[in-house]
PDB file of C-alpha atoms in Angstrom:
ATOM      1  CA  UNK A   1      -0.065   0.125  -0.102  1.00  0.00           C
ATOM      2  CA  UNK A   2       2.686   2.311   0.960  1.00  0.00           C
ATOM      3  CA  UNK A   3       4.549   1.614  -2.130  1.00  0.00           C
ATOM      4  CA  UNK A   4       1.567   2.361  -4.421  1.00  0.00           C
ATOM      5  CA  UNK A   5       1.018   5.654  -2.470  1.00  0.00           C
ATOM      6  CA  UNK A   6       4.456   6.587  -3.121  1.00  0.00           C
ATOM      7  CA  UNK A   7       4.244   5.446  -6.800  1.00  0.00           C
ATOM      8  CA  UNK A   8       1.495   8.146  -7.195  1.00  0.00           C
ATOM      9  CA  UNK A   9       2.809  11.477  -8.535  1.00  0.00           C
ATOM     10  CA  UNK A  10       0.275  13.328  -6.081  1.00  0.00           C
ATOM     11  CA  UNK A  11       3.118  12.933  -3.554  1.00  0.00           C
ATOM     12  CA  UNK A  12       5.855  15.212  -3.320  1.00  0.00           C
ATOM     13  CA  UNK A  13       9.450  14.495  -2.218  1.00  0.00           C
ATOM     14  CA  UNK A  14       8.780  15.351   1.346  1.00  0.00           C
ATOM     15  CA  UNK A  15       5.765  13.189   1.513  1.00  0.00           C
ATOM     16  CA  UNK A  16       7.676  10.490   0.007  1.00  0.00           C
ATOM     17  CA  UNK A  17      10.224  10.771   2.529  1.00  0.00           C
ATOM     18  CA  UNK A  18       7.809  10.198   5.244  1.00  0.00           C
ATOM     19  CA  UNK A  19       6.494   7.172   3.495  1.00  0.00           C
ATOM     20  CA  UNK A  20      10.133   5.971   3.137  1.00  0.00           C
ATOM     21  CA  UNK A  21      10.681   6.190   7.043  1.00  0.00           C
ATOM     22  CA  UNK A  22       7.319   3.987   7.594  1.00  0.00           C
ATOM     23  CA  UNK A  23       8.599   1.384   5.195  1.00  0.00           C
ATOM     24  CA  UNK A  24      11.961   1.413   6.891  1.00  0.00           C
ATOM     25  CA  UNK A  25      10.370   0.891  10.206  1.00  0.00           C
ATOM     26  CA  UNK A  26       8.190  -1.807   9.062  1.00  0.00           C
ATOM     27  CA  UNK A  27      11.019  -3.696   7.109  1.00  0.00           C
ATOM     28  CA  UNK A  28      12.966  -3.423  10.617  1.00  0.00           C
ATOM     29  CA  UNK A  29       9.745  -4.802  12.658  1.00  0.00           C
ATOM     30  CA  UNK A  30       9.717  -7.633   9.949  1.00  0.00           C
ATOM     31  CA  UNK A  31      13.301  -8.224  10.274  1.00  0.00           C
ATOM     32  CA  UNK A  32      12.894  -8.627  14.155  1.00  0.00           C
ATOM     33  CA  UNK A  33      10.291 -11.204  13.732  1.00  0.00           C
ATOM     34  CA  UNK A  34      12.623 -13.235  11.490  1.00  0.00           C
ATOM     35  CA  UNK A  35      15.629 -12.942  13.894  1.00  0.00           C
ATOM     36  CA  UNK A  36      13.660 -13.525  17.226  1.00  0.00           C
ATOM     37  CA  UNK A  37      11.019 -16.258  16.378  1.00  0.00           C
ATOM     38  CA  UNK A  38      12.146 -19.093  18.604  1.00  0.00           C
ATOM     39  CA  UNK A  39      11.347 -22.687  19.539  1.00  0.00           C
ATOM     40  CA  UNK A  40      13.291 -24.332  22.319  1.00  0.00           C
ATOM     41  CA  UNK A  41      15.910 -21.238  22.331  1.00  0.00           C
ATOM     42  CA  UNK A  42      16.453 -21.786  18.682  1.00  0.00           C
ATOM     43  CA  UNK A  43      15.763 -19.268  15.957  1.00  0.00           C
ATOM     44  CA  UNK A  44      13.719 -20.621  13.297  1.00  0.00           C
ATOM     45  CA  UNK A  45      13.560 -17.972  10.687  1.00  0.00           C
ATOM     46  CA  UNK A  46      17.127 -16.809  10.019  1.00  0.00           C
ATOM     47  CA  UNK A  47      18.347 -19.763   8.379  1.00  0.00           C
ATOM     48  CA  UNK A  48      20.839 -20.631  10.935  1.00  0.00           C
ATOM     49  CA  UNK A  49      19.511 -23.725  12.849  1.00  0.00           C
ATOM     50  CA  UNK A  50      19.875 -27.392  11.802  1.00  0.00           C
ATOM     51  CA  UNK A  51      21.407 -29.129   8.805  1.00  0.00           C
ATOM     52  CA  UNK A  52      24.839 -27.550   7.571  1.00  0.00           C
ATOM     53  CA  UNK A  53      25.385 -24.158   8.616  1.00  0.00           C
ATOM     54  CA  UNK A  54      25.780 -21.628   5.998  1.00  0.00           C
ATOM     55  CA  UNK A  55      29.564 -21.019   6.031  1.00  0.00           C
ATOM     56  CA  UNK A  56      29.797 -18.212   3.276  1.00  0.00           C
ATOM     57  CA  UNK A  57      30.745 -14.867   4.120  1.00  0.00           C
ATOM     58  CA  UNK A  58      28.630 -11.987   3.867  1.00  0.00           C
ATOM     59  CA  UNK A  59      30.620 -10.794   0.848  1.00  0.00           C
ATOM     60  CA  UNK A  60      30.306 -14.020  -0.846  1.00  0.00           C
ATOM     61  CA  UNK A  61      26.526 -13.913  -0.456  1.00  0.00           C
ATOM     62  CA  UNK A  62      26.322 -10.551  -1.702  1.00  0.00           C
ATOM     63  CA  UNK A  63      28.630 -11.378  -4.676  1.00  0.00           C
ATOM     64  CA  UNK A  64      26.365 -14.437  -5.740  1.00  0.00           C
ATOM     65  CA  UNK A  65      23.431 -12.487  -5.225  1.00  0.00           C
ATOM     66  CA  UNK A  66      24.632  -9.544  -7.298  1.00  0.00           C
ATOM     67  CA  UNK A  67      25.352 -11.947 -10.360  1.00  0.00           C
ATOM     68  CA  UNK A  68      21.877 -13.492  -9.820  1.00  0.00           C
ATOM     69  CA  UNK A  69      20.283 -10.088  -9.794  1.00  0.00           C
ATOM     70  CA  UNK A  70      22.081  -8.847 -12.892  1.00  0.00           C
ATOM     71  CA  UNK A  71      21.431 -11.930 -14.858  1.00  0.00           C
ATOM     72  CA  UNK A  72      17.619 -11.771 -13.801  1.00  0.00           C
ATOM     73  CA  UNK A  73      17.379  -8.099 -14.738  1.00  0.00           C
ATOM     74  CA  UNK A  74      19.220  -8.433 -18.304  1.00  0.00           C
ATOM     75  CA  UNK A  75      16.397 -10.032 -20.231  1.00  0.00           C
ATOM     76  CA  UNK A  76      13.599  -7.603 -19.255  1.00  0.00           C
ATOM     77  CA  UNK A  77      16.281  -4.661 -19.757  1.00  0.00           C
ATOM     78  CA  UNK A  78      16.905  -5.956 -23.675  1.00  0.00           C
ATOM     79  CA  UNK A  79      13.245  -6.385 -24.234  1.00  0.00           C
ATOM     80  CA  UNK A  80      12.397  -2.934 -22.802  1.00  0.00           C
ATOM     81  CA  UNK A  81      15.484  -1.392 -24.729  1.00  0.00           C
ATOM     82  CA  UNK A  82      14.727  -3.531 -28.030  1.00  0.00           C
ATOM     83  CA  UNK A  83      18.397  -4.792 -27.958  1.00  0.00           C
ATOM     84  CA  UNK A  84      19.355  -8.147 -28.654  1.00  0.00           C
ATOM     85  CA  UNK A  85      22.983  -9.635 -28.369  1.00  0.00           C
ATOM     86  CA  UNK A  86      23.067 -10.183 -32.274  1.00  0.00           C
ATOM     87  CA  UNK A  87      22.676  -6.478 -33.008  1.00  0.00           C
ATOM     88  CA  UNK A  88      24.636  -4.857 -30.293  1.00  0.00           C
ATOM     89  CA  UNK A  89      27.114  -2.236 -31.372  1.00  0.00           C
ATOM     90  CA  UNK A  90      30.540  -3.378 -31.463  1.00  0.00           C
ATOM     91  CA  UNK A  91      32.657  -2.153 -28.544  1.00  0.00           C
ATOM     92  CA  UNK A  92      29.717  -1.596 -26.137  1.00  0.00           C
ATOM     93  CA  UNK A  93      30.859  -2.444 -22.877  1.00  0.00           C
ATOM     94  CA  UNK A  94      28.485  -3.919 -20.318  1.00  0.00           C
ATOM     95  CA  UNK A  95      27.606  -0.448 -18.572  1.00  0.00           C
ATOM     96  CA  UNK A  96      26.786   0.898 -21.840  1.00  0.00           C
ATOM     97  CA  UNK A  97      24.503  -2.162 -22.705  1.00  0.00           C
ATOM     98  CA  UNK A  98      22.309  -1.538 -19.804  1.00  0.00           C
ATOM     99  CA  UNK A  99      23.005   2.330 -19.476  1.00  0.00           C
ATOM    100  CA  UNK A 100      24.362   1.691 -16.101  1.00  0.00           C
ATOM    101  CA  UNK A 101      21.102   1.048 -14.568  1.00  0.00           C
ATOM    102  CA  UNK A 102      21.508  -2.822 -13.629  1.00  0.00           C
ATOM    103  CA  UNK A 103      25.148  -2.488 -12.743  1.00  0.00           C
ATOM    104  CA  UNK A 104      24.564   0.617 -10.706  1.00  0.00           C
ATOM    105  CA  UNK A 105      21.575  -0.867  -8.746  1.00  0.00           C
ATOM    106  CA  UNK A 106      23.238  -4.047  -7.957  1.00  0.00           C
ATOM    107  CA  UNK A 107      26.170  -2.005  -6.578  1.00  0.00           C
ATOM    108  CA  UNK A 108      23.854  -0.169  -4.502  1.00  0.00           C
ATOM    109  CA  UNK A 109      22.420  -3.444  -3.258  1.00  0.00           C
ATOM    110  CA  UNK A 110      25.462  -5.017  -2.853  1.00  0.00           C
ATOM    111  CA  UNK A 111      28.467  -2.819  -2.130  1.00  0.00           C
ATOM    112  CA  UNK A 112      30.576  -5.493  -1.116  1.00  0.00           C
ATOM    113  CA  UNK A 113      30.443  -7.172  -4.481  1.00  0.00           C
ATOM    114  CA  UNK A 114      31.309  -4.126  -6.677  1.00  0.00           C
ATOM    115  CA  UNK A 115      34.549  -5.815  -7.884  1.00  0.00           C
ATOM    116  CA  UNK A 116      32.569  -8.955  -8.907  1.00  0.00           C
ATOM    117  CA  UNK A 117      29.913  -7.092 -10.337  1.00  0.00           C
ATOM    118  CA  UNK A 118      32.304  -5.209 -12.596  1.00  0.00           C
ATOM    119  CA  UNK A 119      34.515  -8.342 -13.489  1.00  0.00           C
ATOM    120  CA  UNK A 120      31.043 -10.150 -14.346  1.00  0.00           C
ATOM    121  CA  UNK A 121      30.034  -6.955 -16.507  1.00  0.00           C
ATOM    122  CA  UNK A 122      33.474  -6.929 -18.292  1.00  0.00           C
ATOM    123  CA  UNK A 123      33.364 -10.881 -18.984  1.00  0.00           C
ATOM    124  CA  UNK A 124      29.840 -10.382 -20.584  1.00  0.00           C
ATOM    125  CA  UNK A 125      31.086  -7.599 -22.706  1.00  0.00           C
ATOM    126  CA  UNK A 126      33.912  -9.709 -23.875  1.00  0.00           C
ATOM    127  CA  UNK A 127      31.693 -12.510 -24.714  1.00  0.00           C
ATOM    128  CA  UNK A 128      29.298 -10.218 -26.577  1.00  0.00           C
ATOM    129  CA  UNK A 129      32.354  -8.822 -28.584  1.00  0.00           C
ATOM    130  CA  UNK A 130      33.924 -12.218 -29.213  1.00  0.00           C
ATOM    131  CA  UNK A 131      30.549 -13.567 -30.417  1.00  0.00           C
ATOM    132  CA  UNK A 132      29.790 -10.727 -32.803  1.00  0.00           C
ATOM    133  CA  UNK A 133      33.512 -11.063 -34.225  1.00  0.00           C
ATOM    134  CA  UNK A 134      33.054 -14.894 -34.794  1.00  0.00           C
ATOM    135  CA  UNK A 135      29.716 -14.387 -36.239  1.00  0.00           C
ATOM    136  CA  UNK A 136      28.079 -16.817 -33.724  1.00  0.00           C
ATOM    137  CA  UNK A 137      24.418 -17.499 -33.801  1.00  0.00           C
ATOM    138  CA  UNK A 138      22.025 -15.951 -31.166  1.00  0.00           C
ATOM    139  CA  UNK A 139      21.710 -19.164 -29.430  1.00  0.00           C
ATOM    140  CA  UNK A 140      25.260 -19.639 -29.088  1.00  0.00           C
ATOM    141  CA  UNK A 141      25.832 -16.082 -27.614  1.00  0.00           C
ATOM    142  CA  UNK A 142      23.088 -16.731 -25.112  1.00  0.00           C
ATOM    143  CA  UNK A 143      24.746 -20.077 -24.252  1.00  0.00           C
ATOM    144  CA  UNK A 144      28.296 -18.154 -23.756  1.00  0.00           C
ATOM    145  CA  UNK A 145      26.407 -15.437 -21.271  1.00  0.00           C
ATOM    146  CA  UNK A 146      24.951 -18.402 -19.651  1.00  0.00           C
ATOM    147  CA  UNK A 147      28.155 -20.109 -19.207  1.00  0.00           C
ATOM    148  CA  UNK A 148      29.963 -17.097 -17.663  1.00  0.00           C
ATOM    149  CA  UNK A 149      26.852 -16.577 -15.430  1.00  0.00           C
ATOM    150  CA  UNK A 150      27.397 -20.223 -14.105  1.00  0.00           C
ATOM    151  CA  UNK A 151      30.983 -19.741 -13.529  1.00  0.00           C
ATOM    152  CA  UNK A 152      30.568 -16.862 -11.332  1.00  0.00           C
ATOM    153  CA  UNK A 153      27.675 -18.393  -9.566  1.00  0.00           C
ATOM    154  CA  UNK A 154      29.781 -21.377  -8.774  1.00  0.00           C
ATOM    155  CA  UNK A 155      32.560 -19.032  -7.471  1.00  0.00           C
ATOM    156  CA  UNK A 156      30.081 -17.046  -5.342  1.00  0.00           C
ATOM    157  CA  UNK A 157      27.293 -19.130  -4.539  1.00  0.00           C
ATOM    158  CA  UNK A 158      23.932 -16.972  -4.389  1.00  0.00           C
ATOM    159  CA  UNK A 159      21.426 -17.562  -1.783  1.00  0.00           C
ATOM    160  CA  UNK A 160      18.274 -19.635  -2.829  1.00  0.00           C
ATOM    161  CA  UNK A 161      14.750 -18.354  -3.321  1.00  0.00           C
ATOM    162  CA  UNK A 162      14.249 -17.677   0.364  1.00  0.00           C
ATOM    163  CA  UNK A 163      17.635 -16.177   0.875  1.00  0.00           C
ATOM    164  CA  UNK A 164      20.286 -18.774   2.046  1.00  0.00           C
ATOM    165  CA  UNK A 165      21.357 -22.168   2.905  1.00  0.00           C
ATOM    166  CA  UNK A 166      18.131 -22.060   5.424  1.00  0.00           C
ATOM    167  CA  UNK A 167      17.367 -24.230   8.399  1.00  0.00           C
ATOM    168  CA  UNK A 168      17.042 -27.776   8.137  1.00  0.00           C
ATOM    169  CA  UNK A 169      15.253 -29.673  10.916  1.00  0.00           C
ATOM    170  CA  UNK A 170      15.436 -33.596  11.168  1.00  0.00           C
ATOM    171  CA  UNK A 171      12.612 -35.415  12.897  1.00  0.00           C
ATOM    172  CA  UNK A 172      12.798 -38.972  14.009  1.00  0.00           C
ATOM    173  CA  UNK A 173       9.171 -40.370  13.578  1.00  0.00           C
ATOM    174  CA  UNK A 174       9.530 -44.120  13.728  1.00  0.00           C
ATOM    175  CA  UNK A 175      10.596 -47.054  15.690  1.00  0.00           C
ATOM    176  CA  UNK A 176      13.762 -47.916  13.688  1.00  0.00           C
ATOM    177  CA  UNK A 177      16.990 -46.249  12.762  1.00  0.00           C
ATOM    178  CA  UNK A 178      16.557 -44.044   9.437  1.00  0.00           C
ATOM    179  CA  UNK A 179      12.489 -43.552  10.115  1.00  0.00           C
ATOM    180  CA  UNK A 180      13.059 -39.699   9.739  1.00  0.00           C
ATOM    181  CA  UNK A 181      11.533 -36.736   8.318  1.00  0.00           C
ATOM    182  CA  UNK A 182      13.140 -33.263   7.456  1.00  0.00           C
ATOM    183  CA  UNK A 183      11.540 -29.958   7.352  1.00  0.00           C
ATOM    184  CA  UNK A 184      13.331 -27.009   5.655  1.00  0.00           C
ATOM    185  CA  UNK A 185      12.868 -23.105   6.731  1.00  0.00           C
ATOM    186  CA  UNK A 186      14.504 -20.645   4.682  1.00  0.00           C
ATOM    187  CA  UNK A 187      16.294 -17.493   5.677  1.00  0.00           C
ATOM    188  CA  UNK A 188      13.259 -15.118   5.940  1.00  0.00           C
ATOM    189  CA  UNK A 189      15.392 -12.044   7.075  1.00  0.00           C
ATOM    190  CA  UNK A 190      14.540  -8.775   5.139  1.00  0.00           C
ATOM    191  CA  UNK A 191      17.864  -8.738   3.509  1.00  0.00           C
ATOM    192  CA  UNK A 192      17.404 -12.125   2.042  1.00  0.00           C
ATOM    193  CA  UNK A 193      13.467 -12.272   1.523  1.00  0.00           C
ATOM    194  CA  UNK A 194      12.796  -8.663   0.440  1.00  0.00           C
ATOM    195  CA  UNK A 195      16.011  -6.710  -0.069  1.00  0.00           C
ATOM    196  CA  UNK A 196      16.017  -2.967  -0.238  1.00  0.00           C
ATOM    197  CA  UNK A 197      12.868  -1.129  -0.679  1.00  0.00           C
ATOM    198  CA  UNK A 198      12.965   2.634  -1.935  1.00  0.00           C
ATOM    199  CA  UNK A 199       9.959   4.696  -2.453  1.00  0.00           C
ATOM    200  CA  UNK A 200      11.812   8.187  -2.546  1.00  0.00           C
ATOM    201  CA  UNK A 201      10.636   8.349  -6.193  1.00  0.00           C
ATOM    202  CA  UNK A 202       8.140   7.551  -8.494  1.00  0.00           C
ATOM    203  CA  UNK A 203      10.092   5.025 -10.403  1.00  0.00           C
ATOM    204  CA  UNK A 204      11.708   3.575  -7.404  1.00  0.00           C
ATOM    205  CA  UNK A 205       8.192   3.267  -5.749  1.00  0.00           C
ATOM    206  CA  UNK A 206       7.100   1.537  -8.873  1.00  0.00           C
ATOM    207  CA  UNK A 207       9.884  -0.851  -8.871  1.00  0.00           C
ATOM    208  CA  UNK A 208       9.460  -1.575  -5.213  1.00  0.00           C
ATOM    209  CA  UNK A 209       5.876  -3.014  -5.946  1.00  0.00           C
ATOM    210  CA  UNK A 210       7.242  -5.656  -7.917  1.00  0.00           C
ATOM    211  CA  UNK A 211       9.786  -6.242  -5.158  1.00  0.00           C
ATOM    212  CA  UNK A 212       7.264  -6.820  -2.713  1.00  0.00           C
ATOM    213  CA  UNK A 213       5.223  -8.932  -4.828  1.00  0.00           C
ATOM    214  CA  UNK A 214       8.140 -11.395  -5.056  1.00  0.00           C
ATOM    215  CA  UNK A 215       8.681 -11.379  -1.454  1.00  0.00           C
ATOM    216  CA  UNK A 216       5.040 -11.957  -0.716  1.00  0.00           C
ATOM    217  CA  UNK A 217       5.505 -15.193  -3.097  1.00  0.00           C
ATOM    218  CA  UNK A 218       8.208 -16.168  -1.148  1.00  0.00           C
ATOM    219  CA  UNK A 219       6.500 -15.861   2.207  1.00  0.00           C
ATOM    220  CA  UNK A 220       3.553 -17.759   0.553  1.00  0.00           C
ATOM    221  CA  UNK A 221       5.796 -20.663  -0.609  1.00  0.00           C
ATOM    222  CA  UNK A 222       7.596 -20.950   2.875  1.00  0.00           C
ATOM    223  CA  UNK A 223       4.241 -21.074   4.396  1.00  0.00           C
ATOM    224  CA  UNK A 224       2.803 -23.730   2.125  1.00  0.00           C
ATOM    225  CA  UNK A 225       6.022 -25.688   2.502  1.00  0.00           C
ATOM    226  CA  UNK A 226       5.542 -25.557   6.373  1.00  0.00           C
ATOM    227  CA  UNK A 227       1.903 -26.688   5.900  1.00  0.00           C
ATOM    228  CA  UNK A 228       2.697 -29.451   3.753  1.00  0.00           C
ATOM    229  CA  UNK A 229       5.340 -30.608   6.380  1.00  0.00           C
ATOM    230  CA  UNK A 230       2.904 -30.297   9.125  1.00  0.00           C
ATOM    231  CA  UNK A 231       0.304 -32.409   7.332  1.00  0.00           C
ATOM    232  CA  UNK A 232       2.747 -34.898   6.743  1.00  0.00           C
ATOM    233  CA  UNK A 233       3.629 -35.023  10.546  1.00  0.00           C
ATOM    234  CA  UNK A 234      -0.070 -35.389  11.402  1.00  0.00           C
ATOM    235  CA  UNK A 235      -0.530 -38.100   8.710  1.00  0.00           C
ATOM    236  CA  UNK A 236       2.557 -39.853  10.434  1.00  0.00           C
ATOM    237  CA  UNK A 237       1.148 -39.520  13.992  1.00  0.00           C
ATOM    238  CA  UNK A 238      -2.149 -41.025  12.767  1.00  0.00           C
ATOM    239  CA  UNK A 239      -0.346 -43.867  11.337  1.00  0.00           C
ATOM    240  CA  UNK A 240       1.698 -44.636  14.428  1.00  0.00           C
ATOM    241  CA  UNK A 241      -1.403 -44.214  16.647  1.00  0.00           C
ATOM    242  CA  UNK A 242      -3.179 -46.841  14.645  1.00  0.00           C
ATOM    243  CA  UNK A 243      -0.210 -49.232  14.950  1.00  0.00           C
ATOM    244  CA  UNK A 244      -0.114 -48.614  18.612  1.00  0.00           C
ATOM    245  CA  UNK A 245      -3.532 -49.848  18.823  1.00  0.00           C
ATOM    246  CA  UNK A 246      -2.840 -52.964  16.862  1.00  0.00           C
ATOM    247  CA  UNK A 247       0.221 -53.832  18.839  1.00  0.00           C
ATOM    248  CA  UNK A 248      -1.866 -53.314  22.357  1.00  0.00           C
ATOM    249  CA  UNK A 249      -4.471 -55.517  20.955  1.00  0.00           C
ATOM    250  CA  UNK A 250      -2.041 -58.277  19.941  1.00  0.00           C
ATOM    251  CA  UNK A 251      -0.319 -57.923  23.456  1.00  0.00           C
ATOM    252  CA  UNK A 252      -3.770 -58.356  25.151  1.00  0.00           C
ATOM    253  CA  UNK A 253      -4.561 -61.755  23.086  1.00  0.00           C
ATOM    254  CA  UNK A 254      -1.343 -63.127  24.268  1.00  0.00           C
ATOM    255  CA  UNK A 255      -1.083 -62.107  28.085  1.00  0.00           C
ATOM    256  CA  UNK A 256      -4.617 -61.269  29.125  1.00  0.00           C
ATOM    257  CA  UNK A 257      -7.195 -63.906  29.857  1.00  0.00           C
ATOM    258  CA  UNK A 258     -10.444 -64.161  27.865  1.00  0.00           C
ATOM    259  CA  UNK A 259     -12.791 -63.606  30.818  1.00  0.00           C
ATOM    260  CA  UNK A 260     -16.000 -64.972  29.023  1.00  0.00           C
ATOM    261  CA  UNK A 261     -14.476 -68.137  27.832  1.00  0.00           C
ATOM    262  CA  UNK A 262     -13.009 -68.718  31.124  1.00  0.00           C
ATOM    263  CA  UNK A 263     -16.155 -67.980  32.901  1.00  0.00           C
ATOM    264  CA  UNK A 264     -18.174 -70.722  30.812  1.00  0.00           C
ATOM    265  CA  UNK A 265     -15.390 -73.200  31.394  1.00  0.00           C
ATOM    266  CA  UNK A 266     -15.417 -72.756  35.197  1.00  0.00           C
ATOM    267  CA  UNK A 267     -19.355 -72.938  35.185  1.00  0.00           C
ATOM    268  CA  UNK A 268     -19.162 -76.224  33.046  1.00  0.00           C
ATOM    269  CA  UNK A 269     -16.586 -78.041  35.318  1.00  0.00           C
ATOM    270  CA  UNK A 270     -18.295 -76.569  38.499  1.00  0.00           C
ATOM    271  CA  UNK A 271     -21.556 -78.299  37.361  1.00  0.00           C
ATOM    272  CA  UNK A 272     -19.421 -81.423  36.426  1.00  0.00           C
ATOM    273  CA  UNK A 273     -18.038 -81.650  40.043  1.00  0.00           C
ATOM    274  CA  UNK A 274     -21.244 -81.018  41.591  1.00  0.00           C
ATOM    275  CA  UNK A 275     -22.926 -83.818  39.491  1.00  0.00           C
ATOM    276  CA  UNK A 276     -20.171 -86.345  40.760  1.00  0.00           C
ATOM    277  CA  UNK A 277     -20.681 -85.176  44.053  1.00  0.00           C
ATOM    278  CA  UNK A 278     -24.329 -85.839  44.042  1.00  0.00           C
ATOM    279  CA  UNK A 279     -23.890 -89.357  42.296  1.00  0.00           C
ATOM    280  CA  UNK A 280     -21.487 -90.356  45.036  1.00  0.00           C
ATOM    281  CA  UNK A 281     -24.114 -89.397  47.562  1.00  0.00           C
ATOM    282  CA  UNK A 282     -26.628 -91.426  46.236  1.00  0.00           C
ATOM    283  CA  UNK A 283     -24.473 -94.360  45.626  1.00  0.00           C
ATOM    284  CA  UNK A 284     -23.587 -94.291  49.277  1.00  0.00           C
ATOM    285  CA  UNK A 285     -27.128 -93.799  50.427  1.00  0.00           C
ATOM    286  CA  UNK A 286     -28.237 -97.207  48.838  1.00  0.00           C
ATOM    287  CA  UNK A 287     -26.186 -99.618  51.218  1.00  0.00           C
ATOM    288  CA  UNK A 288     -27.445 -97.665  53.999  1.00  0.00           C
ATOM    289  CA  UNK A 289     -30.955 -98.072  53.223  1.00  0.00           C
ATOM    290  CA  UNK A 290     -30.599-101.816  52.803  1.00  0.00           C
ATOM    291  CA  UNK A 291     -28.918-102.088  56.408  1.00  0.00           C
ATOM    292  CA  UNK A 292     -31.731-100.178  57.950  1.00  0.00           C
ATOM    293  CA  UNK A 293     -34.196-102.468  56.334  1.00  0.00           C
ATOM    294  CA  UNK A 294     -32.132-105.631  57.596  1.00  0.00           C
ATOM    295  CA  UNK A 295     -31.968-103.900  61.007  1.00  0.00           C
ATOM    296  CA  UNK A 296     -35.694-103.505  60.959  1.00  0.00           C
ATOM    297  CA  UNK A 297     -36.393-107.283  60.102  1.00  0.00           C
ATOM    298  CA  UNK A 298     -34.223-108.532  62.839  1.00  0.00           C
TER     299      UNK A 298
END
């Protein structure tokens, strides 16, 4: 909303400066959330917990991001300025190709990477020159540029879509070794997920709208990733619960008495025992009756 307001030319420089202050404050608050959200003392959203820590220096990350930034901006710049590699004027250096816009913006965003940015630009300019001299096809020129980009990215690894190696949490979810699940949470600090937001001019504010849209997509993607991981864990819990019930049932069959069956057996044998006792008493009673008759006759 603030970027949209500043992108409107009804705002003057003073009002835009006030809007910039609010934007800066909001970015600071968002960064605080990313650096202070904890579980069991571990910060969750700054990309430093679990897995293999990101050992790249801040300069290396800035250099990698600068290369990615410039590469991502070149196609749109070429289209906007009706420029293709095939028809570039011979001798144009990289700063000339993009009018300094992409290079200067990259240096402004990542001042620690200025040397890499300029070296990258020189390498691209040299590739364009060589391709033009050699009469290479457009496809070959693009392939050369992509190869240079890959080389620089390998030397200065850029952060991923959510800004860094991210955090990886491994959860043991079963009874056996290797029964694990992993959850990844990217680095959601402002410098990685959003970058710089400048609304002090109409053009800058217009560009910031696209930057914010990209940042929102990053946040939505991260929320979707966490939601999917949560659903997966809940499914695992339900499955383990069913297994637990089945195991307890099997244990009961083995260890516990079937009360109904044993009660029927007890009643059966009790009746048999009582019947035997009655028969014996009747058998003993008959001789005694004969003896009483004989005694009476005598």
